[in-house]
Amino acid sequence: MNPGSSAPSAAPAVSEPSSAPLPPPEVSAPSSPAAGPRLENRLPDEGINSSQEHPLREFAWLLAAAVVTVAAVALLVGWGAQWLAPKVPFGVERALAERMMPAPDPRHAARDAALQALAERVAAAMGLPQDMRLDVRFDDNPLPNAYATVGGHVRIFRGLLEALQHEDELAALLAHEIAHVKHRHVAANMGRELSLALLLGMLSADAGAAMASAALGQGSALLTLHHSRQQETQADADALRATVALYGHAGGVTRLFERLGQLSGDGTPALKLLRTHPLTAARQAAVRAQAQQAGWAVEGASPRLPEALRWPASADQRTPPAAAKTPSAGG
Amino acid sequence: MEWFQLGQLLLPVALLVVGYVVGRILESRHYVSIRAREQALRGIVALNTRRVPEGVDAVDACLLSSSVVVSSDYFKSFVAGFRNLVGGRFRGYETLMERARREALLRLKAQAQDAGCPLVIGVRFHSTRIAGASTASMEVMAYGTGLRLRNGASASVPSPGGAA
């Protein structure tokens, strides 16, 4: 009746939100004390304006649909990134790295050079393409870790270097990181994370949607971790081959994993789905099995670490060795 | 590290469970209270006609208004977020808004009772989103013109079989 009105009811005589249209008011009902029309409000009907369906049922359906969708999208994006990454020229990665990476620390020049020299030998044994230049550096960080990042940059932390004794262990570690470079894992991971972030960012920024996209993000992170563990397994296999090619036995890899296990342990095996790497024990077992299958010697002789990388280091290098040993997640 | 990640995964689950259980208990309690008060306030009639119905002998009029502010719970907002993706009925918000409208009308009737008005005409509802985009919170307002009748007559005739 009133064009500007926001009243929801269609029936002119009734304003109860959920009542059905009433019959027209009876004029002068005999029992009415006001002797006027018979006016009343019916009690609202239940279940017309609101649903009787159990909320958990709707929740289960929506969640199942979302999980299936996210799994499909994340897998697709993951495969897409892995397929596309090797097709991106390595020069693009290098150009990116040049803008991101700080200049090498001159105090560590001797260590950097020793690491670089060994890495080049390992890379030659692995058949790393000529255009994939490596840039291996020492990082004065007490955590037992090492990583490969954009543009062939590899960092070895002091915390991990301290724990190594023989050259073949370091070679195995370098081979593992060089395998990440060779297989373009860094580019694949960047592509995957970027596209997932873009996809989730496309959802509206509404309160509920923000929650939903956070949940979907957590779900896709689990799948990303799965990809990450697959990459580590691939890098371990390459590292084993390279170590055997250089030293004639797999001792470097198995001793490296022993050190890693001593340094950081395996955390809680029940939570292995949340880890970036497979459990160290599982990695070790896989390497032993692979070596046995190929008929490679599991142990053998190896030179000690190069002079510049030995610990405790010569007096001109800073940081006394006693200062470090912070067990933490290993790389 | 992995415990931290596990916490990140489990915190929303815990919030969902709390939101669901508490929200569900509060909602069913609210419905019980709404139904009881609707029964108790049947003597007050609210209509949305603009004019005094014919035959009603009004002696006095006053403006009555009432409002209710409700907020969604974590569970409802979470489900609504997924609903945003696929479309369809926001079932959780439907009960939320229904409760708010019925509560607003009940408060209007309670005010009419206090003011000695057995009849309220021109009733309108108005709803406004409040608290910005980050929280799903609504205000529902009801307003109308309360009428006092000659000799304190009552407006409604409770029908014997009318209980829904």
Coordinates of C-alpha atoms in Angstrom, one line a residue:
Chain A
M1 CA 0.0 0.0 0.0
N2 CA 2.7 2.4 0.8
P3 CA 5.2 2.4 -2.0
G4 CA 8.2 3.3 0.1
S5 CA 7.4 0.9 2.9
S6 CA 9.8 -1.9 3.8
A7 CA 7.1 -4.0 5.4
P8 CA 7.5 -7.5 4.1
S9 CA 3.9 -8.7 4.4
A10 CA 1.7 -8.8 1.3
A11 CA -1.6 -9.1 3.2
P12 CA -2.9 -5.6 4.0
A13 CA -4.2 -6.4 7.4
V14 CA -1.4 -8.5 8.9
S15 CA 2.1 -7.7 9.8
E16 CA 3.3 -11.0 11.4
P17 CA 6.3 -11.9 9.4
S18 CA 5.5 -15.5 8.9
S19 CA 1.8 -15.6 8.9
A20 CA -0.2 -16.7 5.8
P21 CA -2.7 -14.3 4.4
L22 CA -5.7 -14.0 6.6
P23 CA -9.3 -14.0 5.5
P24 CA -10.6 -10.4 5.5
P25 CA -11.5 -9.1 9.0
E26 CA -15.0 -10.0 10.0
V27 CA -16.9 -6.8 10.6
S28 CA -18.7 -6.6 13.9
A29 CA -18.0 -9.9 15.3
P30 CA -20.5 -10.5 18.0
S31 CA -18.0 -11.4 20.7
S32 CA -15.8 -8.4 20.1
P33 CA -15.9 -6.0 23.1
A34 CA -15.0 -3.1 20.8
A35 CA -17.9 -4.0 18.6
G36 CA -15.6 -3.3 15.6
P37 CA -14.0 -5.7 13.1
R38 CA -12.5 -8.9 14.4
L39 CA -8.8 -8.3 14.5
E40 CA -6.2 -10.8 15.5
N41 CA -2.6 -11.9 15.0
R42 CA -2.2 -15.5 14.2
L43 CA 0.8 -17.2 15.8
P44 CA 3.5 -17.5 13.2
D45 CA 3.8 -20.8 11.4
E46 CA 7.1 -22.5 12.0
G47 CA 9.4 -23.7 9.2
I48 CA 8.2 -21.5 6.4
N49 CA 10.5 -18.6 6.7
S50 CA 13.2 -20.7 8.1
S51 CA 14.4 -24.1 7.2
Q52 CA 13.9 -27.2 9.4
E53 CA 16.9 -28.9 7.8
H54 CA 19.6 -29.8 10.2
P55 CA 22.5 -27.2 9.9
L56 CA 25.1 -29.9 10.1
R57 CA 23.7 -31.6 7.0
E58 CA 24.1 -28.4 4.9
F59 CA 27.6 -28.0 6.4
A60 CA 28.6 -31.5 5.5
W61 CA 27.5 -31.1 1.9
L62 CA 29.1 -27.7 1.4
L63 CA 32.3 -28.8 3.0
A64 CA 32.5 -32.0 0.9
A65 CA 31.9 -30.0 -2.2
A66 CA 34.5 -27.4 -1.3
V67 CA 37.1 -30.0 -0.3
V68 CA 36.7 -31.8 -3.6
T69 CA 36.9 -28.6 -5.6
V70 CA 40.0 -27.4 -3.7
A71 CA 41.7 -30.7 -4.1
A72 CA 41.0 -30.7 -7.8
V73 CA 42.2 -27.1 -8.2
A74 CA 45.3 -27.5 -6.1
L75 CA 46.3 -30.6 -7.8
L76 CA 45.7 -29.0 -11.2
V77 CA 47.7 -25.9 -10.3
G78 CA 50.4 -28.1 -8.8
W79 CA 50.8 -30.2 -11.9
G80 CA 50.5 -27.1 -14.1
A81 CA 53.3 -25.4 -12.1
Q82 CA 55.5 -28.5 -12.3
W83 CA 54.9 -28.8 -16.0
L84 CA 55.4 -25.1 -16.7
A85 CA 58.4 -24.4 -14.5
P86 CA 61.0 -26.1 -16.7
K87 CA 59.7 -24.1 -19.6
V88 CA 60.4 -20.8 -18.0
P89 CA 64.0 -19.8 -19.0
F90 CA 66.5 -20.1 -16.1
G91 CA 67.6 -16.6 -17.0
V92 CA 64.3 -15.2 -15.7
E93 CA 65.0 -16.8 -12.3
R94 CA 68.5 -15.5 -12.3
A95 CA 67.3 -11.9 -13.1
L96 CA 64.8 -12.2 -10.2
A97 CA 67.6 -13.5 -7.9
E98 CA 69.9 -10.6 -8.7
R99 CA 67.3 -8.2 -7.5
M100 CA 66.6 -10.2 -4.3
M101 CA 69.9 -11.6 -3.2
P102 CA 72.3 -9.5 -1.1
A103 CA 76.0 -9.3 -2.1
P104 CA 78.2 -12.1 -0.7
D105 CA 79.7 -11.5 2.7
P106 CA 83.5 -10.9 2.2
R107 CA 84.2 -12.4 5.6
H108 CA 83.1 -15.8 4.3
A109 CA 84.9 -15.6 1.0
A110 CA 87.1 -18.6 1.7
R111 CA 84.2 -20.8 2.8
D112 CA 82.1 -19.6 -0.1
A113 CA 84.8 -20.5 -2.6
A114 CA 85.3 -24.0 -1.1
L115 CA 81.6 -24.7 -1.2
Q116 CA 81.4 -23.4 -4.7
A117 CA 84.3 -25.5 -5.9
L118 CA 82.8 -28.7 -4.5
A119 CA 79.3 -27.8 -5.8
E120 CA 80.7 -27.4 -9.3
R121 CA 82.2 -30.9 -9.1
V122 CA 78.9 -32.3 -7.9
A123 CA 77.0 -30.4 -10.6
A124 CA 79.3 -31.8 -13.3
A125 CA 78.6 -35.3 -12.0
M126 CA 74.9 -34.6 -12.1
G127 CA 74.9 -33.2 -15.6
L128 CA 73.5 -29.8 -14.6
P129 CA 72.9 -27.9 -17.8
Q130 CA 75.6 -25.2 -18.5
D131 CA 73.2 -22.3 -18.4
M132 CA 72.1 -23.2 -14.8
R133 CA 74.8 -21.3 -12.9
L134 CA 75.2 -22.1 -9.2
D135 CA 75.9 -19.6 -6.5
V136 CA 76.7 -21.5 -3.3
R137 CA 77.3 -19.5 -0.1
F138 CA 77.9 -20.1 3.6
D139 CA 75.4 -18.6 6.0
D140 CA 76.5 -17.9 9.5
N141 CA 73.3 -19.3 11.1
P142 CA 73.2 -21.8 14.0
L143 CA 70.2 -23.7 12.6
P144 CA 71.1 -27.1 11.0
N145 CA 69.7 -26.2 7.6
A146 CA 70.5 -25.7 3.9
Y147 CA 68.3 -24.6 1.1
A148 CA 68.1 -23.9 -2.6
T149 CA 66.3 -20.8 -3.8
V150 CA 65.7 -18.8 -7.0
G151 CA 68.4 -18.5 -9.7
G152 CA 70.6 -21.4 -8.6
H153 CA 71.3 -19.8 -5.2
V154 CA 72.2 -22.4 -2.5
R155 CA 72.8 -21.6 1.2
I156 CA 74.5 -23.9 3.6
F157 CA 74.1 -22.9 7.3
R158 CA 76.8 -23.1 9.8
G159 CA 74.7 -25.3 12.1
L160 CA 74.6 -28.0 9.5
L161 CA 78.2 -27.6 8.3
E162 CA 79.5 -28.0 11.9
A163 CA 77.9 -31.4 12.1
L164 CA 79.6 -32.8 9.0
Q165 CA 83.0 -34.5 9.0
H166 CA 83.6 -35.8 5.5
E167 CA 83.6 -34.3 2.1
D168 CA 81.1 -36.9 0.7
E169 CA 78.5 -35.9 3.3
L170 CA 78.7 -32.3 2.1
A171 CA 78.7 -33.4 -1.5
A172 CA 75.5 -35.4 -0.8
L173 CA 74.0 -32.3 0.8
L174 CA 75.0 -30.1 -2.1
A175 CA 73.8 -32.7 -4.6
H176 CA 70.4 -32.7 -2.9
E177 CA 70.1 -28.9 -3.1
I178 CA 71.4 -28.8 -6.7
A179 CA 68.7 -31.4 -7.6
H180 CA 66.1 -28.8 -6.5
V181 CA 67.8 -26.3 -8.9
K182 CA 68.0 -28.8 -11.7
H183 CA 64.4 -29.9 -11.5
R184 CA 63.2 -26.3 -11.2
H185 CA 61.5 -27.0 -7.9
V186 CA 61.9 -23.4 -6.8
A187 CA 60.1 -22.0 -9.8
A188 CA 57.4 -24.7 -9.6
N189 CA 56.7 -23.8 -5.9
M190 CA 56.7 -20.1 -6.6
G191 CA 54.2 -20.6 -9.4
R192 CA 52.0 -22.9 -7.4
E193 CA 51.9 -20.7 -4.4
L194 CA 51.3 -17.6 -6.4
S195 CA 48.4 -19.1 -8.4
L196 CA 46.8 -20.6 -5.3
A197 CA 47.0 -17.2 -3.5
L198 CA 45.5 -15.5 -6.6
L199 CA 42.6 -18.1 -6.8
L200 CA 41.8 -17.8 -3.1
G201 CA 42.1 -14.0 -3.3
M202 CA 39.3 -14.0 -5.9
L203 CA 36.8 -15.1 -3.3
S204 CA 34.9 -12.1 -2.0
A205 CA 36.3 -10.4 1.2
D206 CA 33.0 -10.9 3.1
A207 CA 33.2 -12.1 6.7
G208 CA 32.1 -15.6 5.9
A209 CA 34.0 -15.8 2.7
A210 CA 37.2 -14.8 4.4
M211 CA 36.8 -17.7 6.8
A212 CA 36.0 -20.1 4.0
S213 CA 39.0 -19.0 1.9
A214 CA 41.2 -19.4 5.0
A215 CA 40.0 -22.9 5.4
L216 CA 40.5 -23.6 1.7
G217 CA 44.0 -22.1 2.0
Q218 CA 44.8 -24.5 4.9
G219 CA 43.5 -27.4 2.8
S220 CA 45.6 -26.5 -0.2
A221 CA 48.6 -26.0 2.0
L222 CA 48.4 -29.7 2.9
L223 CA 48.5 -30.6 -0.7
T224 CA 51.4 -28.2 -1.3
L225 CA 53.3 -30.0 1.5
H226 CA 52.6 -33.3 -0.3
H227 CA 54.2 -31.9 -3.4
S228 CA 57.1 -30.6 -1.3
R229 CA 57.8 -34.1 0.1
Q230 CA 57.7 -35.5 -3.4
Q231 CA 60.3 -33.0 -4.5
E232 CA 62.5 -34.0 -1.5
T233 CA 62.3 -37.6 -2.4
Q234 CA 63.3 -36.8 -6.0
A235 CA 66.2 -34.7 -4.7
D236 CA 67.3 -37.5 -2.4
A237 CA 67.4 -40.0 -5.3
D238 CA 69.5 -37.6 -7.4
A239 CA 71.8 -36.9 -4.4
L240 CA 72.4 -40.6 -4.0
R241 CA 73.3 -41.1 -7.7
A242 CA 75.7 -38.1 -7.6
T243 CA 77.4 -39.2 -4.4
V244 CA 77.9 -42.7 -5.8
A245 CA 79.3 -41.3 -9.1
L246 CA 81.8 -39.1 -7.2
Y247 CA 82.9 -41.4 -4.4
G248 CA 81.9 -44.9 -5.5
H249 CA 79.7 -45.5 -2.5
A250 CA 76.5 -44.1 -0.8
G251 CA 78.2 -43.4 2.6
G252 CA 77.9 -39.6 2.2
V253 CA 74.1 -39.7 2.0
T254 CA 73.5 -42.2 4.8
R255 CA 75.9 -40.4 7.1
L256 CA 74.3 -37.0 6.2
F257 CA 70.8 -38.4 7.2
E258 CA 72.3 -39.8 10.4
R259 CA 73.5 -36.3 11.3
L260 CA 70.2 -34.8 10.4
G261 CA 68.4 -37.3 12.6
Q262 CA 70.7 -36.5 15.5
L263 CA 70.4 -32.7 15.1
S264 CA 66.6 -32.3 14.7
G265 CA 65.0 -35.7 15.3
D266 CA 61.9 -36.6 13.5
G267 CA 59.5 -34.5 15.6
T268 CA 56.2 -36.4 15.9
P269 CA 55.9 -39.0 13.2
A270 CA 52.1 -38.9 13.5
L271 CA 52.2 -35.3 12.2
K272 CA 54.2 -36.3 9.1
L273 CA 51.4 -34.9 6.8
L274 CA 52.4 -31.4 8.1
R275 CA 56.1 -31.7 7.3
T276 CA 57.8 -30.2 4.2
H277 CA 60.2 -33.2 4.2
P278 CA 59.6 -36.9 4.5
L279 CA 60.7 -38.3 7.9
T280 CA 64.5 -38.6 8.1
A281 CA 64.2 -42.3 9.0
A282 CA 62.1 -42.9 5.9
R283 CA 64.6 -41.0 3.7
Q284 CA 67.4 -43.0 5.1
A285 CA 65.6 -46.3 4.5
A286 CA 64.7 -45.3 0.9
V287 CA 68.3 -44.4 0.1
R288 CA 69.6 -47.7 1.5
A289 CA 67.0 -49.7 -0.4
Q290 CA 67.9 -47.8 -3.6
A291 CA 71.6 -48.4 -3.1
Q292 CA 71.1 -52.1 -2.4
Q293 CA 68.9 -52.5 -5.5
A294 CA 71.5 -50.8 -7.7
G295 CA 74.3 -52.9 -6.1
W296 CA 76.1 -49.8 -4.8
A297 CA 78.4 -50.0 -1.8
V298 CA 76.7 -48.4 1.3
E299 CA 79.9 -47.3 2.9
G300 CA 83.4 -46.5 1.9
A301 CA 86.3 -44.1 2.2
S302 CA 86.1 -40.3 1.8
P303 CA 88.4 -37.4 2.2
R304 CA 87.8 -35.0 5.1
L305 CA 86.0 -31.8 4.6
P306 CA 88.1 -29.1 2.8
E307 CA 90.3 -27.1 5.2
A308 CA 88.1 -23.9 4.9
L309 CA 85.0 -25.7 5.9
R310 CA 86.3 -27.6 8.9
W311 CA 85.1 -26.9 12.4
P312 CA 86.4 -25.4 14.6
A313 CA 87.6 -23.0 12.0
S314 CA 90.8 -21.1 12.0
A315 CA 91.2 -18.1 14.3
D316 CA 90.5 -15.4 11.7
Q317 CA 86.9 -16.7 11.4
R318 CA 84.4 -15.4 13.9
T319 CA 81.9 -17.3 16.1
P320 CA 83.5 -19.8 18.5
P321 CA 82.1 -23.3 17.8
A322 CA 80.7 -23.7 21.3
A323 CA 78.2 -20.9 20.7
A324 CA 76.1 -22.9 18.4
K325 CA 73.9 -26.0 18.7
T326 CA 70.3 -25.1 18.5
P327 CA 68.4 -28.2 17.4
S328 CA 65.6 -27.3 15.1
A329 CA 63.8 -28.4 12.0
G330 CA 66.4 -29.7 9.6
G331 CA 66.7 -29.0 5.9
Chain B
M1 CA 56.9 -26.4 14.1
E2 CA 54.4 -29.0 13.1
W3 CA 52.6 -28.5 16.3
F4 CA 52.1 -24.9 15.4
Q5 CA 50.8 -25.9 12.0
L6 CA 48.5 -28.4 13.6
G7 CA 47.2 -25.6 15.9
Q8 CA 46.6 -23.5 12.9
L9 CA 44.5 -26.2 11.4
L10 CA 42.7 -27.1 14.5
L11 CA 41.9 -23.6 15.8
P12 CA 39.1 -23.0 13.2
V13 CA 37.8 -26.5 13.9
A14 CA 37.5 -25.7 17.6
L15 CA 35.9 -22.3 16.9
L16 CA 33.4 -24.1 14.6
V17 CA 32.5 -26.6 17.3
V18 CA 32.1 -23.9 19.9
G19 CA 30.1 -21.7 17.5
Y20 CA 27.9 -24.6 16.5
V21 CA 27.1 -25.9 20.0
V22 CA 26.7 -22.6 21.7
G23 CA 24.8 -21.0 18.8
R24 CA 22.5 -24.0 18.6
I25 CA 21.7 -23.9 22.3
L26 CA 21.1 -20.2 22.3
E27 CA 18.9 -20.4 19.2
S28 CA 16.7 -23.1 20.5
R29 CA 16.3 -21.3 23.8
H30 CA 15.5 -18.1 22.0
Y31 CA 12.8 -19.9 19.9
V32 CA 11.2 -21.3 23.1
S33 CA 11.1 -17.8 24.7
I34 CA 9.7 -16.3 21.5
R35 CA 6.9 -18.8 21.2
A36 CA 6.0 -18.4 24.9
R37 CA 5.9 -14.6 24.6
E38 CA 3.9 -14.7 21.4
Q39 CA 1.3 -16.7 23.2
A40 CA 1.3 -14.3 26.1
L41 CA 1.1 -11.2 24.0
R42 CA -1.8 -12.4 21.8
G43 CA -4.0 -9.7 23.3
I44 CA -2.0 -7.0 21.5
V45 CA -2.7 -6.9 17.8
A46 CA -0.2 -5.4 15.3
L47 CA -1.3 -4.5 11.8
N48 CA 0.3 -2.7 9.0
T49 CA -2.7 -0.8 7.8
R50 CA -2.2 3.0 7.4
R51 CA -5.6 4.0 8.7
V52 CA -7.5 3.0 11.8
P53 CA -9.6 0.1 10.9
E54 CA -13.3 0.9 10.5
G55 CA -15.2 0.3 13.6
V56 CA -12.3 0.7 15.9
D57 CA -12.9 3.6 18.3
A58 CA -9.4 5.0 18.9
V59 CA -9.0 7.9 21.4
D60 CA -5.3 8.3 21.4
A61 CA -2.2 7.4 19.3
C62 CA 1.5 7.2 20.0
L63 CA 4.6 6.2 18.1
L64 CA 6.1 2.9 19.2
S65 CA 9.4 1.5 18.1
S66 CA 11.6 -1.4 19.1
S67 CA 14.8 -2.8 17.9
V68 CA 16.9 -6.0 18.1
V69 CA 20.6 -6.4 17.3
V70 CA 21.7 -9.9 16.5
S71 CA 25.0 -11.4 15.5
S72 CA 25.8 -14.5 13.5
D73 CA 28.0 -17.2 15.2
Y74 CA 31.2 -18.6 13.8
F75 CA 29.6 -21.7 12.4
K76 CA 26.8 -19.8 10.6
S77 CA 29.3 -17.3 9.1
F78 CA 31.6 -20.2 8.0
V79 CA 28.8 -22.1 6.3
A80 CA 27.6 -18.8 4.7
G81 CA 31.1 -18.3 3.4
F82 CA 30.9 -21.6 1.5
R83 CA 27.4 -20.8 0.5
N84 CA 28.7 -17.7 -1.2
L85 CA 30.6 -19.9 -3.6
V86 CA 27.8 -22.0 -4.7
G87 CA 24.6 -20.0 -4.1
G88 CA 21.3 -21.2 -2.5
R89 CA 19.5 -20.5 0.7
F90 CA 21.4 -19.1 3.6
R91 CA 19.6 -21.4 6.0
G92 CA 21.5 -20.3 9.0
Y93 CA 20.9 -16.6 8.3
E94 CA 17.2 -17.3 7.7
T95 CA 16.7 -18.5 11.2
L96 CA 18.8 -15.6 12.5
M97 CA 16.7 -13.0 10.7
E98 CA 13.4 -14.7 11.5
R99 CA 14.3 -14.7 15.2
A100 CA 15.3 -11.1 15.0
R101 CA 12.0 -10.0 13.3
R102 CA 9.8 -12.0 15.7
E103 CA 11.7 -10.6 18.6
A104 CA 11.4 -7.1 17.3
L105 CA 7.6 -7.5 16.9
L106 CA 7.4 -8.9 20.4
R107 CA 9.3 -6.0 21.8
L108 CA 6.9 -3.7 19.9
K109 CA 3.9 -5.5 21.4
A110 CA 5.5 -5.3 24.9
Q111 CA 5.9 -1.6 24.5
A112 CA 2.3 -1.3 23.3
Q113 CA 1.1 -3.2 26.4
D114 CA 3.0 -0.9 28.6
A115 CA 1.6 2.1 26.8
G116 CA -1.9 0.7 27.2
C117 CA -2.4 0.3 23.4
P118 CA -4.1 -2.9 22.5
L119 CA -3.8 -2.2 18.8
V120 CA -0.7 -1.1 16.8
I121 CA -1.2 0.0 13.2
G122 CA 1.2 0.9 10.4
V123 CA 3.8 -1.6 11.6
R124 CA 7.0 -1.6 9.5
F125 CA 10.2 -3.5 9.7
H126 CA 13.6 -2.1 8.9
S127 CA 16.8 -4.0 8.9
T128 CA 20.4 -2.6 8.8
R129 CA 23.7 -4.3 8.6
I130 CA 26.0 -3.0 11.4
A131 CA 29.6 -3.6 12.5
G132 CA 31.0 -3.4 9.0
A133 CA 31.9 -6.1 6.6
S134 CA 33.9 -8.2 9.0
T135 CA 31.0 -9.4 11.2
A136 CA 27.6 -10.5 10.1
S137 CA 25.5 -8.5 12.5
M138 CA 22.1 -7.0 11.9
E139 CA 19.7 -4.6 13.6
V140 CA 16.0 -5.2 13.0
M141 CA 13.7 -2.4 13.9
A142 CA 9.9 -2.5 14.1
Y143 CA 7.8 0.6 14.5
G144 CA 4.2 1.5 14.3
T145 CA 1.4 3.7 15.7
G146 CA -0.1 2.5 19.0
L147 CA -3.8 3.2 19.5
R148 CA -5.6 3.5 22.8
L149 CA -9.3 2.5 22.5
R150 CA -12.3 4.0 24.2
N151 CA -13.1 2.6 27.6
G152 CA -9.9 0.6 27.5
A153 CA -11.4 -1.9 25.1
S154 CA -9.2 -4.7 23.8
A155 CA -8.6 -5.2 20.1
S156 CA -8.2 -8.9 19.7
V157 CA -10.5 -11.8 19.9
P158 CA -8.4 -14.8 20.6
S159 CA -9.8 -17.6 18.4
P160 CA -10.1 -20.9 20.3
G161 CA -8.3 -23.0 17.7
G162 CA -5.9 -20.4 16.5
A163 CA -2.7 -21.6 18.1
A164 CA -0.2 -22.6 15.4

